[in-house]
């Protein structure tokens, strides 16, 4: 097997450190040519970081990369591309205002004499690529007019146009239909035969098992398993992804659950492409209960929380807090009723980066320090200091900009801000994303403590281990619908299969 | 807000005390610039330091400072208000009309107003145009630059329509109607200072209080710093934005009143390009065009730098063409220095945490 698939690129003792967190720890990775190298791990395990290193987007802090036996250092994306490394990013990197052909050639336009763009040549190549991908997409169509799935196809075509020898696909199928996935797999088969080394990242285990030749499992920046795909099954992958019983989760303190504090009835959010992003969801949370909402990317979990927090005027449905209907349509109204949201994207939604730690902590509860219209800075600072102590946020001064903190401490500021509004229900969207293990453990302990104090917590996560260890009850969402409801201590395999109801479809087709 | 940062940095490491001194100088740069400009003209321009000249300069500065205060809130909230100059013109014309003719009731009678009533109506006109700006930007999703560019033209056109482009002369008012006090707005003094300067001081203090000691002020900074984040924290973003444009319109209305009273005449071209001077004062005072950062005190100092520079150069006999060039260079220099300060400050904060 090794003979058939020569090693094209290797990483030895690769480490990558971000402020506040180590994304890769002494990673050894071999990329085999003419084969599909699948990479699997939970969110934040370091998969995307590893691929960004190979594609030249990020640089290792320590360790070496060897390509065809020669050590290389990719200074940037362009240099990696010159060495034949192509990548399809998880987030679409496309321009909705440009046409399909222009998108495919952006950055390496086909030109006459270096100035004049050869439109017809670009169009011809783009059309050929679309044919190869079995898509009926006009190269002159503005990209913004395409469905998300088609846009992802264009993103893949863009990588193919570079004639890459190494092609990295980071979650390429997250927005594709089953038929489009089949096409992609056929193209991958072609590329394999041409000797292209493919790295394939996905959360969909059934896909990995189907098309992978070699598998590498990452957990918390460490490689926990690497072997050829023969004999690999779902339990093996899950065991390596999750590892043995983890110490970072606090033991469930058994306390009596209270009455139902929060109920969601029939919440729907229509999708612009037709159908529903959130499809008539109903659920309830009891006081003192931690409910974990698990699902794959795009299952509609974050959107559900956003609907609850009045972010989608088009959404429908009913909310009840302690049995009373929530009629407030504004965020501040819902905060007053006792709802609080910890958003998924701290930087974009959670914090005002240029404001100080104090100002961020108190932003939602300024009314508490205000008499008529006068804001008492003294009362505000005292309250902020109290929460810094309570949340154990590590800071040098309350007046430093919040952007100077590490990810974990920033997250504590976001949680502190939410708690300052004295919520009865805490909605947490991926509360542990992008923070290191120590801070994670602290945040989990805080969640436990809050639940013991009688708060109802509904948290969204893509981390299987997290949902299994933390939840008093596990709900699973897929395609906007509730597909599973498990008590604490449910089996990982059952939860995964509830999250991937399309599994059978892919297999049978 | 910033002094603890410096103190911290100084304590932590000796080598950085030099950095922190530099940072302090950079932070006070507008003030330093003010002192330098002032000292320069005190030496170079004859009669610059006389009391009469100081009063003239402060009267000039007061107008720009008033507009710049309103502009600071708008820019801090992440927007821009290009319409203030036109609002000044329209409000001046409305004031002139009311002083001269009162309100024609279309039945052969007209309603004559006293000075206070005129001021209130003019203020309402300014606030209403601000409200239109705010509604266009929040409810109809028009970019602030475009929305206020539109009202810039509309308000200027309306000002011209008022008089068919002519000037309303002799706004002396009529003691019978109680409008003869109108001219005092521009010419009156209190404790030796012109009323317009007092108006500016009152508005500035109110605005500074609003910015630092009320939830409304905090919300303006939050909206400018991260609109989505502010909305998810329960800030009513639309209401905040509408407020800042209304406040800016109010400031412009005050300026329109003061100018028409000072001249005792209203000309429809009053206030042309005033918006640019207001933006310049705000930027010179450290307001970030990307929103979230800026202080009223800084803006006032910025307005003084621009005002002293302009009047000082005139007194020295420098051609107005060169004045324009110098003003532009000063603004660019201010922003460049601002960038340097931001970088340095971020470094100092990181050092103090290490």
Tab-separated table of C-alpha atoms in Angstrom, chain A residues 26-196:
chain	number	residue	atom	x	y	z
A	26	UNK	CA	4.169	18.317	17.926
A	27	UNK	CA	2.161	17.021	15.026
A	28	UNK	CA	3.632	14.433	12.629
A	29	UNK	CA	1.605	14.177	9.459
A	30	UNK	CA	2.195	12.310	6.197
A	31	UNK	CA	0.316	13.229	3.060
A	32	UNK	CA	0.167	10.393	0.528
A	33	UNK	CA	-0.101	11.114	-3.182
A	34	UNK	CA	-2.730	9.474	-5.365
A	35	UNK	CA	-4.874	8.820	-2.317
A	36	UNK	CA	-7.491	10.460	-0.154
A	37	UNK	CA	-6.044	11.353	3.242
A	38	UNK	CA	-8.967	12.032	5.530
A	39	UNK	CA	-8.584	14.179	8.563
A	40	UNK	CA	-11.089	13.970	11.358
A	41	UNK	CA	-11.522	15.550	14.746
A	42	UNK	CA	-13.874	17.752	16.649
A	43	UNK	CA	-14.218	21.471	16.261
A	44	UNK	CA	-11.112	23.165	17.545
A	45	UNK	CA	-9.062	19.967	17.321
A	46	UNK	CA	-6.688	21.689	14.901
A	47	UNK	CA	-7.727	20.226	11.535
A	48	UNK	CA	-8.240	23.529	9.816
A	49	UNK	CA	-5.072	24.948	11.342
A	50	UNK	CA	-3.048	21.999	10.060
A	51	UNK	CA	-4.439	22.497	6.566
A	52	UNK	CA	-3.821	26.246	6.667
A	53	UNK	CA	-0.197	25.470	7.496
A	54	UNK	CA	0.092	23.185	4.475
A	55	UNK	CA	-1.620	25.745	2.239
A	56	UNK	CA	0.682	28.543	3.385
A	57	UNK	CA	-2.038	30.573	5.078
A	58	UNK	CA	-0.477	30.087	8.521
A	59	UNK	CA	3.110	29.358	9.473
A	60	UNK	CA	4.316	26.827	12.020
A	61	UNK	CA	5.923	28.173	15.192
A	62	UNK	CA	8.083	25.066	15.331
A	63	UNK	CA	8.642	21.974	13.197
A	64	UNK	CA	9.413	21.313	9.553
A	65	UNK	CA	7.521	20.735	6.341
A	66	UNK	CA	9.083	18.535	3.690
A	67	UNK	CA	7.782	18.439	0.127
A	68	UNK	CA	9.153	15.757	-2.218
A	69	UNK	CA	12.017	15.193	0.204
A	70	UNK	CA	13.059	18.855	0.287
A	71	UNK	CA	12.339	21.081	3.276
A	72	UNK	CA	10.092	23.998	2.380
A	73	UNK	CA	8.753	27.084	4.118
A	74	UNK	CA	5.640	28.602	2.637
A	75	UNK	CA	5.669	32.314	3.310
A	76	UNK	CA	2.158	32.820	2.018
A	77	UNK	CA	-0.690	31.265	0.069
A	78	UNK	CA	0.815	32.242	-3.310
A	79	UNK	CA	4.053	30.433	-2.608
A	80	UNK	CA	2.228	27.289	-1.546
A	81	UNK	CA	0.149	27.499	-4.708
A	82	UNK	CA	3.365	27.696	-6.755
A	83	UNK	CA	4.414	24.424	-5.137
A	84	UNK	CA	1.136	22.895	-6.264
A	85	UNK	CA	-0.933	23.097	-3.093
A	86	UNK	CA	-4.577	23.977	-3.662
A	87	UNK	CA	-7.179	24.437	-0.963
A	88	UNK	CA	-10.944	24.725	-0.781
A	89	UNK	CA	-11.678	26.603	2.403
A	90	UNK	CA	-14.498	25.780	4.752
A	91	UNK	CA	-15.806	29.320	4.474
A	92	UNK	CA	-16.496	30.309	0.905
A	93	UNK	CA	-13.899	32.782	-0.349
A	94	UNK	CA	-15.814	34.036	-3.334
A	95	UNK	CA	-16.989	37.326	-4.749
A	96	UNK	CA	-20.757	37.516	-5.256
A	97	UNK	CA	-20.393	40.572	-7.510
A	98	UNK	CA	-18.128	38.784	-10.033
A	99	UNK	CA	-19.093	36.128	-12.548
A	100	UNK	CA	-18.398	32.432	-12.110
A	101	UNK	CA	-15.475	32.575	-14.573
A	102	UNK	CA	-13.998	35.654	-12.910
A	103	UNK	CA	-14.247	33.952	-9.534
A	104	UNK	CA	-12.456	30.853	-10.774
A	105	UNK	CA	-9.513	32.877	-12.076
A	106	UNK	CA	-9.339	35.592	-9.469
A	107	UNK	CA	-5.708	36.171	-8.485
A	108	UNK	CA	-4.321	34.225	-11.468
A	109	UNK	CA	-6.237	35.675	-14.396
A	110	UNK	CA	-5.516	34.443	-17.887
A	111	UNK	CA	-4.072	37.461	-19.636
A	112	UNK	CA	-2.712	38.644	-22.922
A	113	UNK	CA	0.591	40.410	-22.275
A	114	UNK	CA	-0.078	40.647	-18.558
A	115	UNK	CA	-2.654	43.406	-18.819
A	116	UNK	CA	-5.573	42.384	-20.951
A	117	UNK	CA	-7.802	39.717	-19.427
A	118	UNK	CA	-8.518	36.998	-21.965
A	119	UNK	CA	-12.192	36.623	-21.229
A	120	UNK	CA	-12.963	34.041	-23.855
A	121	UNK	CA	-10.134	31.753	-22.707
A	122	UNK	CA	-11.291	32.079	-19.110
A	123	UNK	CA	-14.858	31.385	-20.115
A	124	UNK	CA	-13.833	28.277	-22.081
A	125	UNK	CA	-11.824	26.818	-19.219
A	126	UNK	CA	-14.581	27.653	-16.733
A	127	UNK	CA	-17.154	25.957	-18.965
A	128	UNK	CA	-14.927	22.861	-19.238
A	129	UNK	CA	-14.571	22.738	-15.459
A	130	UNK	CA	-18.331	23.020	-15.012
A	131	UNK	CA	-18.790	20.182	-17.452
A	132	UNK	CA	-16.301	18.061	-15.565
A	133	UNK	CA	-18.199	18.783	-12.350
A	134	UNK	CA	-21.425	17.925	-14.210
A	135	UNK	CA	-22.959	21.288	-13.425
A	136	UNK	CA	-25.192	23.325	-15.667
A	137	UNK	CA	-23.753	26.665	-14.583
A	138	UNK	CA	-23.171	29.509	-17.030
A	139	UNK	CA	-19.610	30.882	-16.590
A	140	UNK	CA	-20.988	34.410	-17.128
A	141	UNK	CA	-23.533	34.135	-14.337
A	142	UNK	CA	-22.856	36.462	-11.399
A	143	UNK	CA	-21.856	34.206	-8.522
A	144	UNK	CA	-24.328	35.840	-6.160
A	145	UNK	CA	-27.205	34.355	-8.174
A	146	UNK	CA	-26.150	30.772	-7.421
A	147	UNK	CA	-27.351	28.539	-4.627
A	148	UNK	CA	-24.869	27.988	-1.779
A	149	UNK	CA	-24.281	24.424	-2.970
A	150	UNK	CA	-23.442	25.639	-6.477
A	151	UNK	CA	-21.145	28.275	-5.020
A	152	UNK	CA	-19.294	25.518	-3.247
A	153	UNK	CA	-18.902	23.738	-6.599
A	154	UNK	CA	-17.377	26.933	-8.002
A	155	UNK	CA	-14.996	27.053	-5.051
A	156	UNK	CA	-13.942	23.485	-5.899
A	157	UNK	CA	-13.576	24.409	-9.589
A	158	UNK	CA	-11.322	27.262	-8.544
A	159	UNK	CA	-8.967	24.827	-6.836
A	160	UNK	CA	-9.079	22.460	-9.826
A	161	UNK	CA	-8.191	25.309	-12.198
A	162	UNK	CA	-4.868	25.690	-10.435
A	163	UNK	CA	-3.864	22.133	-11.402
A	164	UNK	CA	-2.883	21.395	-7.839
A	165	UNK	CA	-0.771	18.333	-7.030
A	166	UNK	CA	-2.024	18.489	-3.476
A	167	UNK	CA	-5.659	19.417	-2.986
A	168	UNK	CA	-7.111	20.191	0.414
A	169	UNK	CA	-10.888	20.006	0.787
A	170	UNK	CA	-12.090	21.439	4.097
A	171	UNK	CA	-15.712	20.402	4.670
A	172	UNK	CA	-16.475	20.527	0.934
A	173	UNK	CA	-19.841	18.804	1.235
A	174	UNK	CA	-21.430	20.823	4.041
A	175	UNK	CA	-23.735	22.634	1.606
A	176	UNK	CA	-23.986	20.054	-1.180
A	177	UNK	CA	-26.961	17.900	-2.054
A	178	UNK	CA	-26.561	14.126	-2.193
A	179	UNK	CA	-26.305	14.184	-6.013
A	180	UNK	CA	-23.640	16.903	-5.923
A	181	UNK	CA	-21.707	14.890	-3.352
A	182	UNK	CA	-21.695	11.944	-5.766
A	183	UNK	CA	-20.263	14.149	-8.526
A	184	UNK	CA	-17.592	15.443	-6.197
A	185	UNK	CA	-16.636	11.901	-5.228
A	186	UNK	CA	-16.300	10.952	-8.901
A	187	UNK	CA	-14.025	13.948	-9.479
A	188	UNK	CA	-11.987	12.958	-6.445
A	189	UNK	CA	-11.647	9.472	-7.927
A	190	UNK	CA	-10.341	11.009	-11.193
A	191	UNK	CA	-7.841	13.154	-9.371
A	192	UNK	CA	-6.593	10.179	-7.375
A	193	UNK	CA	-5.871	8.288	-10.556
A	194	UNK	CA	-3.903	11.291	-11.819
A	195	UNK	CA	-1.723	11.032	-8.714
A	196	UNK	CA	-3.072	14.052	-6.879
